[in-house]
Short mmCIF file of C-alpha atoms and ligand atoms in Angstrom, two decimals:
data_model
loop_
_atom_site.label_atom_id
_atom_site.label_comp_id
_atom_site.label_asym_id
_atom_site.label_seq_id
_atom_site.Cartn_x
_atom_site.Cartn_y
_atom_site.Cartn_z
CA MET A 1 -26.15 -4.16 31.88
CA LEU A 2 -26.40 -4.98 28.29
CA HIS A 3 -30.38 -4.02 28.62
CA MET A 4 -30.01 -0.62 30.21
CA PHE A 5 -27.42 0.25 27.25
CA TRP A 6 -30.02 -0.73 25.18
CA ARG A 7 -32.64 1.02 26.20
CA LYS A 8 -30.46 4.16 26.34
CA ILE A 9 -29.75 3.69 23.01
CA GLN A 10 -33.50 3.62 21.37
CA LYS A 11 -34.13 6.62 23.61
CA LEU A 12 -31.27 8.61 21.17
CA ASN A 13 -32.72 11.35 18.27
CA PRO A 14 -31.69 10.22 14.91
CA ASN A 15 -28.57 12.67 14.74
CA GLN A 16 -27.23 11.33 18.01
CA PHE A 17 -27.98 8.08 16.71
CA LEU A 18 -25.35 8.53 13.64
CA LEU A 19 -22.90 9.39 15.61
CA PHE A 20 -23.52 6.01 17.59
CA LEU A 21 -23.16 4.45 14.37
CA PHE A 22 -20.37 6.08 13.17
CA LEU A 23 -18.50 5.51 16.37
CA ILE A 24 -19.21 1.48 16.04
CA PHE A 25 -18.38 1.92 12.71
CA PHE A 26 -14.93 3.99 13.65
CA LEU A 27 -13.99 1.31 16.49
CA THR A 28 -13.97 -1.22 14.08
CA MET A 29 -12.10 -0.31 11.61
CA MET A 30 -9.60 0.56 14.01
CA MET A 31 -9.54 -3.26 15.18
CA ASN A 32 -9.19 -3.64 11.93
CA TYR A 33 -6.17 -2.09 10.52
CA LYS A 34 -4.38 -3.04 14.85
CA SER A 35 -4.76 -6.60 13.73
CA LEU A 36 -3.97 -6.63 10.03
CA GLU A 37 -0.39 -4.87 11.55
CA CYS A 38 0.29 -8.20 13.04
CA LYS A 39 3.67 -9.65 13.22
CA LEU A 40 4.16 -12.07 10.40
CA ASP A 41 7.92 -13.42 10.58
CA TYR A 42 8.13 -17.11 11.79
CA ASN A 43 9.55 -17.73 14.96
CA SER A 44 12.87 -18.55 14.39
CA GLN A 45 13.52 -20.54 17.82
CA THR A 46 10.44 -23.37 17.23
CA GLY A 47 9.80 -22.40 13.39
CA HIS A 48 6.06 -21.98 14.30
CA VAL A 49 3.82 -19.25 12.57
CA ARG A 50 3.52 -16.36 15.77
CA SER A 51 -0.08 -15.45 14.92
CA GLU A 52 -2.10 -18.06 13.14
CA SER A 53 -4.87 -15.56 12.81
CA CYS A 54 -2.73 -12.91 11.24
CA ARG A 55 -1.90 -14.87 8.60
CA ASN A 56 -5.64 -16.14 7.51
CA LEU A 57 -6.40 -12.66 7.90
CA TYR A 58 -3.39 -11.34 5.23
CA TYR A 59 -4.22 -14.81 3.02
CA GLN A 60 -7.82 -13.77 2.77
CA ASP A 61 -6.81 -9.95 1.68
CA LEU A 62 -4.08 -11.72 -0.73
CA LYS A 63 -4.83 -15.30 -1.79
CA LEU A 64 -5.12 -15.90 -5.97
CA GLU A 65 -7.96 -18.14 -6.02
CA ALA A 66 -8.43 -19.85 -9.47
CA SER A 67 -11.63 -19.08 -11.30
CA GLY A 68 -14.21 -22.02 -12.01
CA LYS A 69 -15.27 -24.83 -10.52
CA LYS A 70 -11.68 -26.18 -10.52
CA ASN A 71 -10.02 -27.72 -7.45
CA CYS A 72 -6.44 -26.90 -7.83
CA SER A 73 -5.57 -28.66 -4.32
CA ARG A 74 -6.85 -31.51 -6.32
CA ILE A 75 -4.66 -30.93 -9.51
CA ILE A 76 -1.69 -30.35 -7.86
CA ARG A 77 -2.18 -33.61 -5.75
CA GLY A 78 -2.24 -35.45 -9.48
CA ASP A 79 -6.03 -35.71 -9.40
CA GLN A 80 -6.69 -37.03 -12.99
CA ASP A 81 -10.66 -36.62 -13.05
CA GLU A 82 -9.84 -33.15 -12.16
CA VAL A 83 -7.04 -32.49 -15.05
CA ARG A 84 -9.86 -34.17 -17.23
CA LYS A 85 -12.20 -31.56 -16.77
CA THR A 86 -9.33 -28.77 -17.63
CA MET A 87 -8.61 -30.31 -20.96
CA ILE A 88 -12.12 -30.46 -21.46
CA ASP A 89 -12.70 -26.63 -20.52
CA ASN A 90 -9.58 -25.57 -23.21
CA LEU A 91 -11.08 -27.55 -25.88
CA ILE A 92 -14.25 -25.33 -25.43
CA VAL A 93 -13.53 -22.13 -27.48
CA ALA A 94 -16.63 -20.05 -25.86
CA ASN A 95 -15.02 -20.63 -22.45
CA ARG A 96 -11.71 -19.10 -23.04
CA ARG A 97 -11.10 -16.04 -21.32
CA VAL A 98 -10.00 -13.04 -22.96
CA LEU A 99 -6.14 -12.21 -21.82
CA ALA A 100 -6.11 -8.45 -20.55
CA THR A 101 -4.23 -6.28 -23.12
CA GLU A 102 -2.12 -3.18 -22.67
CA ARG A 103 -4.49 -0.88 -23.24
CA ASP A 104 -6.43 -2.89 -19.94
CA TYR A 105 -2.80 -2.19 -17.80
CA LEU A 106 -2.31 1.47 -19.18
CA GLU A 107 -5.68 2.10 -17.27
CA ILE A 108 -5.21 0.29 -14.50
CA THR A 109 -2.08 1.38 -13.29
CA LYS A 110 -3.11 5.43 -13.84
CA ASN A 111 -3.75 4.26 -9.91
CA CYS A 112 -0.87 2.50 -8.61
CA ARG A 113 -2.52 2.05 -5.35
CA ASN A 114 -5.92 0.52 -7.06
CA PHE A 115 -3.63 -1.60 -9.11
CA LYS A 116 -1.90 -3.12 -6.44
CA LYS A 117 -4.70 -3.69 -4.48
CA LEU A 118 -6.47 -5.25 -7.06
CA LYS A 119 -3.88 -7.20 -8.50
CA LYS A 120 -3.14 -8.73 -4.81
CA TYR A 121 0.51 -7.70 -5.01
CA VAL A 122 2.06 -8.62 -1.69
CA THR A 123 4.14 -5.41 -0.70
CA PHE A 124 5.67 -6.44 2.38
CA SER A 125 8.14 -9.12 3.53
CA LEU A 126 7.44 -12.37 5.04
CA SER A 127 10.61 -13.01 7.10
CA ASP A 128 13.73 -11.09 8.24
CA GLU A 129 15.43 -13.78 6.45
CA GLU A 130 13.90 -12.86 3.23
CA ARG A 131 14.19 -9.09 4.36
CA ASN A 132 18.23 -9.53 4.91
CA PHE A 133 18.55 -11.63 0.97
CA PRO A 134 17.24 -9.65 -1.44
CA ILE A 135 17.55 -11.12 -4.94
CA ALA A 136 18.05 -9.74 -8.42
CA TYR A 137 16.06 -10.32 -12.08
CA SER A 138 16.64 -9.44 -15.07
CA MET A 139 13.53 -10.13 -17.24
CA VAL A 140 13.98 -10.41 -20.82
CA ILE A 141 10.54 -10.13 -22.67
CA HIS A 142 8.95 -8.90 -26.14
CA ASP A 143 5.29 -9.49 -25.74
CA ASN A 144 1.94 -10.76 -24.29
CA ILE A 145 1.57 -8.38 -21.20
CA GLU A 146 -0.02 -10.49 -19.35
CA MET A 147 1.91 -13.13 -19.10
CA PHE A 148 4.63 -10.54 -17.70
CA GLU A 149 2.92 -9.00 -15.38
CA ARG A 150 1.19 -12.20 -13.91
CA LEU A 151 4.90 -13.42 -13.59
CA LEU A 152 6.19 -10.08 -12.25
CA ARG A 153 3.60 -10.43 -9.32
CA SER A 154 4.16 -13.98 -8.60
CA ILE A 155 8.37 -12.95 -7.83
CA TYR A 156 7.37 -9.79 -6.72
CA MET A 157 8.82 -8.80 -3.37
CA PRO A 158 10.06 -5.17 -2.08
CA GLN A 159 13.16 -6.20 -1.10
CA ASN A 160 13.85 -7.15 -4.33
CA VAL A 161 14.93 -5.54 -7.90
CA TYR A 162 13.68 -6.30 -10.79
CA CYS A 163 15.34 -5.19 -14.43
CA ILE A 164 12.93 -5.60 -17.32
CA HIS A 165 14.73 -5.34 -21.21
CA VAL A 166 11.60 -5.02 -23.35
CA ASP A 167 12.79 -6.12 -27.03
CA MET A 168 13.19 -3.11 -29.69
CA LYS A 169 10.94 -4.81 -31.55
CA SER A 170 7.91 -4.91 -29.06
CA SER A 171 5.24 -2.62 -30.27
CA GLN A 172 5.36 1.41 -28.59
CA THR A 173 2.40 0.56 -26.70
CA PHE A 174 3.56 -2.93 -25.30
CA HIS A 175 6.29 -0.51 -23.84
CA GLU A 176 4.30 1.47 -22.62
CA ALA A 177 2.29 -0.75 -20.60
CA VAL A 178 5.28 -2.36 -19.40
CA LYS A 179 6.51 1.40 -18.06
CA ALA A 180 3.17 2.10 -16.35
CA ILE A 181 3.39 -1.05 -14.83
CA ALA A 182 7.16 -0.56 -13.63
CA SER A 183 6.29 3.46 -12.47
CA CYS A 184 4.11 1.51 -9.85
CA PHE A 185 6.83 0.35 -8.05
CA PRO A 186 10.12 1.48 -6.75
CA ASN A 187 11.71 -1.00 -7.10
CA VAL A 188 10.92 -2.12 -10.81
CA PHE A 189 12.63 0.06 -13.88
CA ILE A 190 12.91 -0.90 -17.46
CA SER A 191 16.73 -1.58 -18.69
CA SER A 192 18.25 1.51 -19.72
CA LYS A 193 19.77 0.04 -22.80
CA ARG A 194 17.50 -1.87 -25.05
CA GLU A 195 18.13 -4.41 -27.95
CA SER A 196 16.75 -5.76 -30.86
CA VAL A 197 16.78 -9.69 -29.53
CA VAL A 198 17.61 -12.06 -33.00
CA TYR A 199 16.74 -15.35 -32.02
CA ALA A 200 20.14 -17.41 -31.29
CA SER A 201 22.31 -13.99 -31.57
CA TRP A 202 24.91 -12.68 -29.09
CA SER A 203 21.91 -9.85 -28.76
CA ARG A 204 20.09 -12.43 -26.20
CA VAL A 205 23.02 -12.41 -24.11
CA GLN A 206 23.11 -8.73 -24.49
CA ALA A 207 19.70 -8.15 -22.94
CA ASP A 208 20.82 -9.55 -19.82
CA LEU A 209 24.07 -7.73 -19.57
CA ASN A 210 21.79 -4.76 -20.01
CA CYS A 211 20.13 -5.58 -17.11
CA MET A 212 23.26 -7.04 -15.04
CA GLU A 213 24.96 -3.72 -15.62
CA ASP A 214 22.27 -1.79 -14.08
CA LEU A 215 22.03 -3.86 -11.73
CA VAL A 216 25.07 -4.02 -10.01
CA ASN A 217 25.01 -0.17 -10.53
CA SER A 218 21.42 -0.03 -8.41
CA SER A 219 21.75 0.64 -4.73
CA VAL A 220 20.30 -2.05 -3.35
CA ASP A 221 22.34 -4.70 -1.71
CA TRP A 222 21.32 -7.91 -3.68
CA LYS A 223 22.74 -11.35 -3.11
CA TYR A 224 22.08 -13.40 -6.44
CA LEU A 225 20.58 -12.57 -9.52
CA ILE A 226 17.66 -14.66 -11.39
CA ASN A 227 17.20 -13.93 -15.29
CA THR A 228 14.15 -14.96 -16.59
CA CYS A 229 12.07 -14.52 -19.87
CA GLY A 230 8.79 -14.26 -20.51
CA THR A 231 7.12 -17.75 -20.51
CA ASP A 232 8.82 -18.58 -17.32
CA PHE A 233 6.91 -19.11 -14.11
CA PRO A 234 8.02 -20.19 -10.26
CA LEU A 235 7.70 -23.31 -8.59
CA LYS A 236 8.88 -22.17 -5.33
CA THR A 237 8.13 -19.42 -3.06
CA ASN A 238 10.52 -16.45 -2.14
CA ALA A 239 11.15 -18.07 1.18
CA GLU A 240 12.25 -21.22 -0.34
CA ILE A 241 14.05 -19.36 -3.27
CA VAL A 242 16.50 -17.49 -0.52
CA LYS A 243 16.85 -20.72 1.36
CA GLY A 244 18.26 -22.97 -1.76
CA LEU A 245 20.38 -19.79 -2.70
CA LYS A 246 21.78 -19.93 0.49
CA LEU A 247 22.75 -23.44 0.05
CA LEU A 248 24.56 -22.67 -2.61
CA ASN A 249 27.19 -21.30 -0.41
CA GLY A 250 28.41 -18.01 -2.83
CA LYS A 251 28.58 -20.77 -5.30
CA ASN A 252 26.57 -20.48 -8.80
CA ASN A 253 23.94 -22.77 -10.50
CA MET A 254 23.76 -23.61 -13.87
CA GLU A 255 23.13 -26.33 -16.52
CA SER A 256 26.85 -26.60 -17.66
CA GLU A 257 28.20 -29.80 -19.24
CA LYS A 258 30.50 -31.20 -22.19
CA PRO A 259 28.92 -29.77 -25.05
CA PRO A 260 28.06 -32.80 -28.38
CA SER A 261 30.21 -32.96 -30.91
CA TYR A 262 27.50 -31.38 -33.36
CA LYS A 263 27.10 -28.32 -31.16
CA LYS A 264 31.18 -27.21 -31.70
CA ARG A 265 30.49 -25.75 -35.02
CA ARG A 266 28.58 -23.01 -33.52
CA TRP A 267 31.66 -21.58 -32.46
CA GLU A 268 34.02 -23.15 -34.25
CA TYR A 269 32.65 -20.76 -37.68
CA HIS A 270 32.27 -17.72 -37.93
CA TYR A 271 28.16 -16.57 -38.50
CA GLU A 272 26.66 -13.45 -40.12
CA ILE A 273 23.63 -12.06 -38.40
CA LYS A 274 21.14 -10.48 -40.68
CA ASP A 275 17.45 -11.74 -39.50
CA ASN A 276 18.62 -14.95 -38.30
CA VAL A 277 21.80 -16.45 -38.11
CA VAL A 278 23.84 -18.28 -40.89
CA GLN A 279 27.23 -20.24 -40.60
CA THR A 280 29.96 -18.75 -43.08
CA LYS A 281 32.98 -20.91 -43.90
CA ILE A 282 35.32 -19.01 -42.48
CA LYS A 283 36.63 -20.78 -39.44
CA LYS A 284 37.42 -19.17 -35.95
CA THR A 285 40.11 -18.69 -33.79
CA SER A 286 39.89 -20.24 -30.34
CA SER A 287 38.30 -18.77 -27.57
CA PRO A 288 40.50 -16.81 -25.59
CA LEU A 289 39.95 -18.69 -21.96
CA ASN A 290 42.46 -21.82 -21.30
CA ILE A 291 39.48 -23.44 -21.03
CA PRO A 292 37.31 -26.15 -23.13
CA ILE A 293 33.47 -24.99 -24.34
CA PHE A 294 30.92 -25.92 -22.17
CA SER A 295 27.45 -26.19 -22.83
CA GLY A 296 24.30 -25.22 -20.86
CA ASN A 297 21.47 -22.87 -21.77
CA ALA A 298 20.50 -18.83 -20.92
CA TYR A 299 19.02 -19.50 -17.41
CA VAL A 300 21.36 -18.76 -14.60
CA VAL A 301 21.84 -18.51 -11.14
CA LEU A 302 24.91 -15.97 -10.25
CA THR A 303 26.19 -14.32 -7.48
CA ARG A 304 26.70 -10.62 -7.47
CA ASP A 305 30.27 -10.89 -7.49
CA PHE A 306 29.97 -12.95 -10.81
CA VAL A 307 27.90 -10.69 -12.71
CA LYS A 308 30.25 -7.78 -10.93
CA SER A 309 32.97 -9.62 -12.59
CA LEU A 310 31.89 -9.39 -16.21
CA PHE A 311 31.72 -5.98 -16.26
CA GLU A 312 35.70 -5.63 -15.14
CA ASN A 313 37.68 -8.93 -15.66
CA SER A 314 39.20 -8.60 -18.84
CA ILE A 315 39.90 -11.64 -20.24
CA VAL A 316 36.36 -12.32 -19.87
CA LYS A 317 35.59 -8.98 -21.62
CA GLN A 318 37.81 -10.03 -24.35
CA PHE A 319 36.05 -14.07 -24.64
CA MET A 320 32.56 -11.47 -24.64
CA GLU A 321 33.94 -10.15 -27.62
CA TRP A 322 34.96 -13.04 -29.50
CA ALA A 323 31.26 -15.28 -28.85
CA LYS A 324 29.65 -11.91 -30.69
CA ASP A 325 30.07 -13.99 -34.43
CA THR A 326 28.91 -17.42 -33.23
CA TYR A 327 25.34 -19.25 -32.97
CA SER A 328 23.70 -18.91 -29.63
CA PRO A 329 26.00 -17.79 -27.06
CA ASP A 330 23.49 -17.75 -24.82
CA GLU A 331 23.44 -22.06 -24.69
CA TYR A 332 27.44 -21.80 -24.39
CA LEU A 333 28.73 -18.17 -22.95
CA TRP A 334 27.70 -18.71 -18.64
CA ALA A 335 28.16 -22.46 -18.86
CA THR A 336 31.77 -22.05 -19.88
CA LEU A 337 32.35 -19.25 -17.36
CA GLN A 338 30.98 -21.09 -14.70
CA ARG A 339 33.53 -23.29 -15.19
CA PHE A 340 36.88 -20.58 -15.41
CA PRO A 341 38.83 -20.11 -12.03
CA GLU A 342 38.82 -16.36 -11.93
CA MET A 343 35.31 -16.38 -12.00
CA PRO A 344 33.34 -16.35 -8.53
CA GLY A 345 31.33 -18.74 -7.79
CA SER A 346 32.48 -20.83 -10.24
CA VAL A 347 33.25 -24.69 -10.25
CA PRO A 348 36.08 -26.79 -11.69
CA ILE A 349 36.14 -27.75 -15.10
CA HIS A 350 36.65 -31.58 -13.97
CA MET A 351 33.84 -33.63 -15.05
CA LYS A 352 32.50 -34.39 -11.57
CA TYR A 353 31.48 -30.87 -11.63
CA ASP A 354 29.12 -30.87 -14.83
CA THR A 355 25.77 -29.95 -14.43
CA SER A 356 22.83 -31.28 -16.18
CA ASP A 357 19.66 -28.91 -16.90
CA LEU A 358 17.97 -31.36 -14.03
CA ALA A 359 20.37 -31.45 -11.66
CA ALA A 360 20.46 -27.62 -11.67
CA LEU A 361 18.36 -24.75 -9.63
CA ALA A 362 17.92 -22.53 -12.71
CA ARG A 363 15.12 -23.88 -15.17
CA LEU A 364 12.61 -26.83 -15.65
CA VAL A 365 12.22 -27.71 -19.23
CA LYS A 366 10.54 -30.77 -20.65
CA TRP A 367 12.48 -31.47 -24.35
CA GLN A 368 9.94 -33.45 -26.50
CA HIS A 369 12.33 -35.94 -27.51
CA LEU A 370 13.31 -36.87 -24.14
CA GLU A 371 9.76 -37.27 -22.97
CA GLY A 372 8.22 -41.28 -22.13
CA ASP A 373 7.36 -43.34 -19.73
CA MET A 374 9.53 -42.91 -16.85
CA GLU A 375 9.48 -46.58 -15.70
CA HIS A 376 11.18 -47.46 -19.01
CA GLY A 377 13.98 -44.98 -18.42
CA ALA A 378 12.48 -41.49 -19.79
CA PRO A 379 13.87 -38.33 -17.27
CA TYR A 380 9.96 -36.97 -17.51
CA PRO A 381 6.92 -37.68 -18.17
CA VAL A 382 5.17 -36.83 -21.62
CA CYS A 383 3.72 -33.48 -21.76
CA ASN A 384 0.00 -32.15 -20.37
CA GLY A 385 0.20 -29.38 -23.12
CA LYS A 386 1.36 -28.60 -25.92
CA HIS A 387 4.74 -28.31 -27.62
CA ARG A 388 6.66 -25.26 -28.98
CA ARG A 389 9.95 -25.48 -30.68
CA GLN A 390 10.44 -28.64 -29.30
CA VAL A 391 9.67 -27.81 -25.98
CA CYS A 392 6.37 -28.47 -23.82
CA VAL A 393 4.27 -25.58 -22.75
CA TYR A 394 2.71 -27.02 -19.41
CA GLY A 395 -0.63 -27.94 -18.99
CA ALA A 396 -2.71 -28.43 -15.55
CA GLY A 397 -0.93 -32.55 -15.91
CA ASP A 398 2.07 -31.29 -15.80
CA LEU A 399 1.92 -29.65 -12.31
CA ASN A 400 1.85 -32.80 -10.18
CA TRP A 401 5.52 -33.53 -10.66
CA LEU A 402 6.91 -29.87 -11.82
CA VAL A 403 6.23 -29.28 -7.81
CA GLN A 404 8.11 -32.42 -6.97
CA GLN A 405 11.11 -30.70 -8.57
CA HIS A 406 13.52 -28.78 -6.87
CA HIS A 407 14.01 -26.23 -9.64
CA PHE A 408 13.49 -22.62 -8.74
CA PHE A 409 11.61 -21.66 -12.04
CA ALA A 410 9.59 -24.09 -14.94
CA ASN A 411 9.17 -23.29 -18.57
CA LYS A 412 7.20 -22.87 -20.65
CA PHE A 413 3.81 -21.19 -19.68
CA ASP A 414 1.54 -19.61 -21.73
CA PRO A 415 -1.97 -18.80 -21.16
CA ARG A 416 -3.04 -19.12 -24.76
CA VAL A 417 -2.02 -22.92 -23.90
CA ASP A 418 -3.49 -23.58 -20.45
CA ASP A 419 -4.61 -20.71 -17.80
CA HIS A 420 -5.45 -23.36 -15.46
CA ALA A 421 -2.03 -24.52 -15.33
CA ILE A 422 -0.79 -21.11 -14.27
CA GLN A 423 -3.51 -20.19 -12.22
CA CYS A 424 -3.18 -23.13 -9.78
CA LEU A 425 0.03 -22.31 -9.74
CA GLU A 426 -0.38 -18.81 -8.76
CA GLU A 427 -2.94 -20.29 -6.13
CA TYR A 428 -0.81 -22.91 -4.66
CA LEU A 429 2.38 -20.17 -4.66
CA ARG A 430 0.77 -17.78 -2.56
CA TYR A 431 -1.14 -20.63 -0.48
CA LYS A 432 2.22 -21.17 -0.01
CA LEU A 433 3.62 -18.10 0.33
CA PHE A 434 1.54 -17.26 3.92
CA TYR A 435 1.54 -20.91 5.05
CA GLY A 436 4.76 -22.29 4.14
CA LYS A 437 3.14 -25.81 3.29
CA ASN A 438 1.34 -27.28 0.04
CA LEU A 439 -2.11 -26.60 -0.70
C1 NAG B 1 -10.21 -29.29 -2.99
O1 NAG B 1 -10.20 -30.91 -2.60
C2 NAG B 1 -9.41 -30.99 -1.43
C3 NAG B 1 -8.99 -32.37 -1.43
O2 NAG B 1 -9.58 -33.43 -1.95
C4 NAG B 1 -10.47 -30.43 -0.24
O3 NAG B 1 -10.17 -30.84 1.21
C5 NAG B 1 -11.00 -29.12 -0.55
O4 NAG B 1 -12.19 -28.76 0.37
C6 NAG B 1 -11.76 -29.06 -2.04
N1 NAG B 1 -11.93 -27.46 -1.88
C7 NAG B 1 -13.06 -27.12 -2.68
C8 NAG B 1 -12.86 -25.61 -2.40
O5 NAG B 1 -14.17 -27.31 -3.04
C1 NAG B 2 27.59 1.63 -13.96
O1 NAG B 2 28.40 2.13 -13.35
C2 NAG B 2 30.03 2.11 -13.75
C3 NAG B 2 30.55 2.84 -12.59
O2 NAG B 2 30.93 3.80 -12.11
C4 NAG B 2 29.76 3.33 -14.83
O3 NAG B 2 30.68 3.41 -15.66
C5 NAG B 2 28.62 3.02 -15.75
O4 NAG B 2 28.17 3.59 -16.92
C6 NAG B 2 27.24 2.90 -15.07
N1 NAG B 2 26.42 1.83 -16.26
C7 NAG B 2 25.12 2.29 -16.46
C8 NAG B 2 24.84 1.58 -17.49
O5 NAG B 2 24.52 3.38 -15.90
#
């Protein structure tokens, strides 16, 4: 049978032969296309993947493989020899990768399809559970376009919605490049209002508020809002974040604790805001909320109703007005509203509800003065990267500890300090996105 078929093919003239080749080509393309249409949803009854081969096909197409010879699986598992190789590589200046520039992004985004393909964006949801639970992101950034784009790619899902606040002080080309990237996605946009963010001033809160207002007005039916800055990177996949958010049961989640006494002057005095924030001798009245001030940080996980209330509750609006001339309101405003009974998803002011940064889900940060030997009581091991403003910029050697924590995001990452760490996290998360297990 096959023999006869072969003889027939040999008798074909060149034109017929070409047609035959084309037919074969067409058929294989069709089969490829069909197989790429396979369903990726988990089977909710058994929790098992419907089609492993289908998953493999997608993963081959969309995997984010770290460059060089390093083995990210080993690095994530804490293999010290493998980590040491990346540290040595970081010392060799000639090995340093040139980061993508704003011009590069302006160029590649001219064709959005190619851009998404080249950068391997996941443009379909992986489960009904995620599809039915959209998340809103407020991203406040000012420079480092490559880091921003890699962060966006790592959290991008078509059902979510992303608002980007670009600092007024950022260069025109940076703004253009972010606009160009956003224009490739229907669910990514730039905030309608822009602030010039001054360190430790109200403007940091206002930047998030600008995005929050746009997000509340967006047509996407998002359930929770997460804010990020340009040096954050996720530790969890979208599926894991959705599961975590559902377990919150309608509560917000963030650091919120009794403040140390040295911080109290930050809201007890009037501050002047110029190029930086300067304390004056003028005492402020107490806050219009009839509860104490709690301390926390700028990174929060908020329910949609909480975000809506920010623009509707008149006492909350007075509180925000009152906070505008204080020092670093981002570090107490959310933490205090989280304890205000009128705010949706808040928790009682009793100290039993105090939540430390390590107990909260929002952000994992290694503060230099708390690093140390965990066997001697330190909350976390020593930073494997470098310190900036007393905060660890993570190295590949931090990954093993990072991925064992429950936090959705960690801060800080910088490809100029350790690109290996980010690359391995990208590879790890993409693998987990498709297979639901560790690399
Ligand atoms: C990386 O290391 C793991 C664990 O030792 C091993 O199973 C895997 O094959 C390695 N991967 C590569 C690409 O060498
Ligand atoms: C959001 O919607 C409200 C009510 O429709 C409107 O007053 C407000 O101006 C809108 N905000 C923005 C930033 O579009």
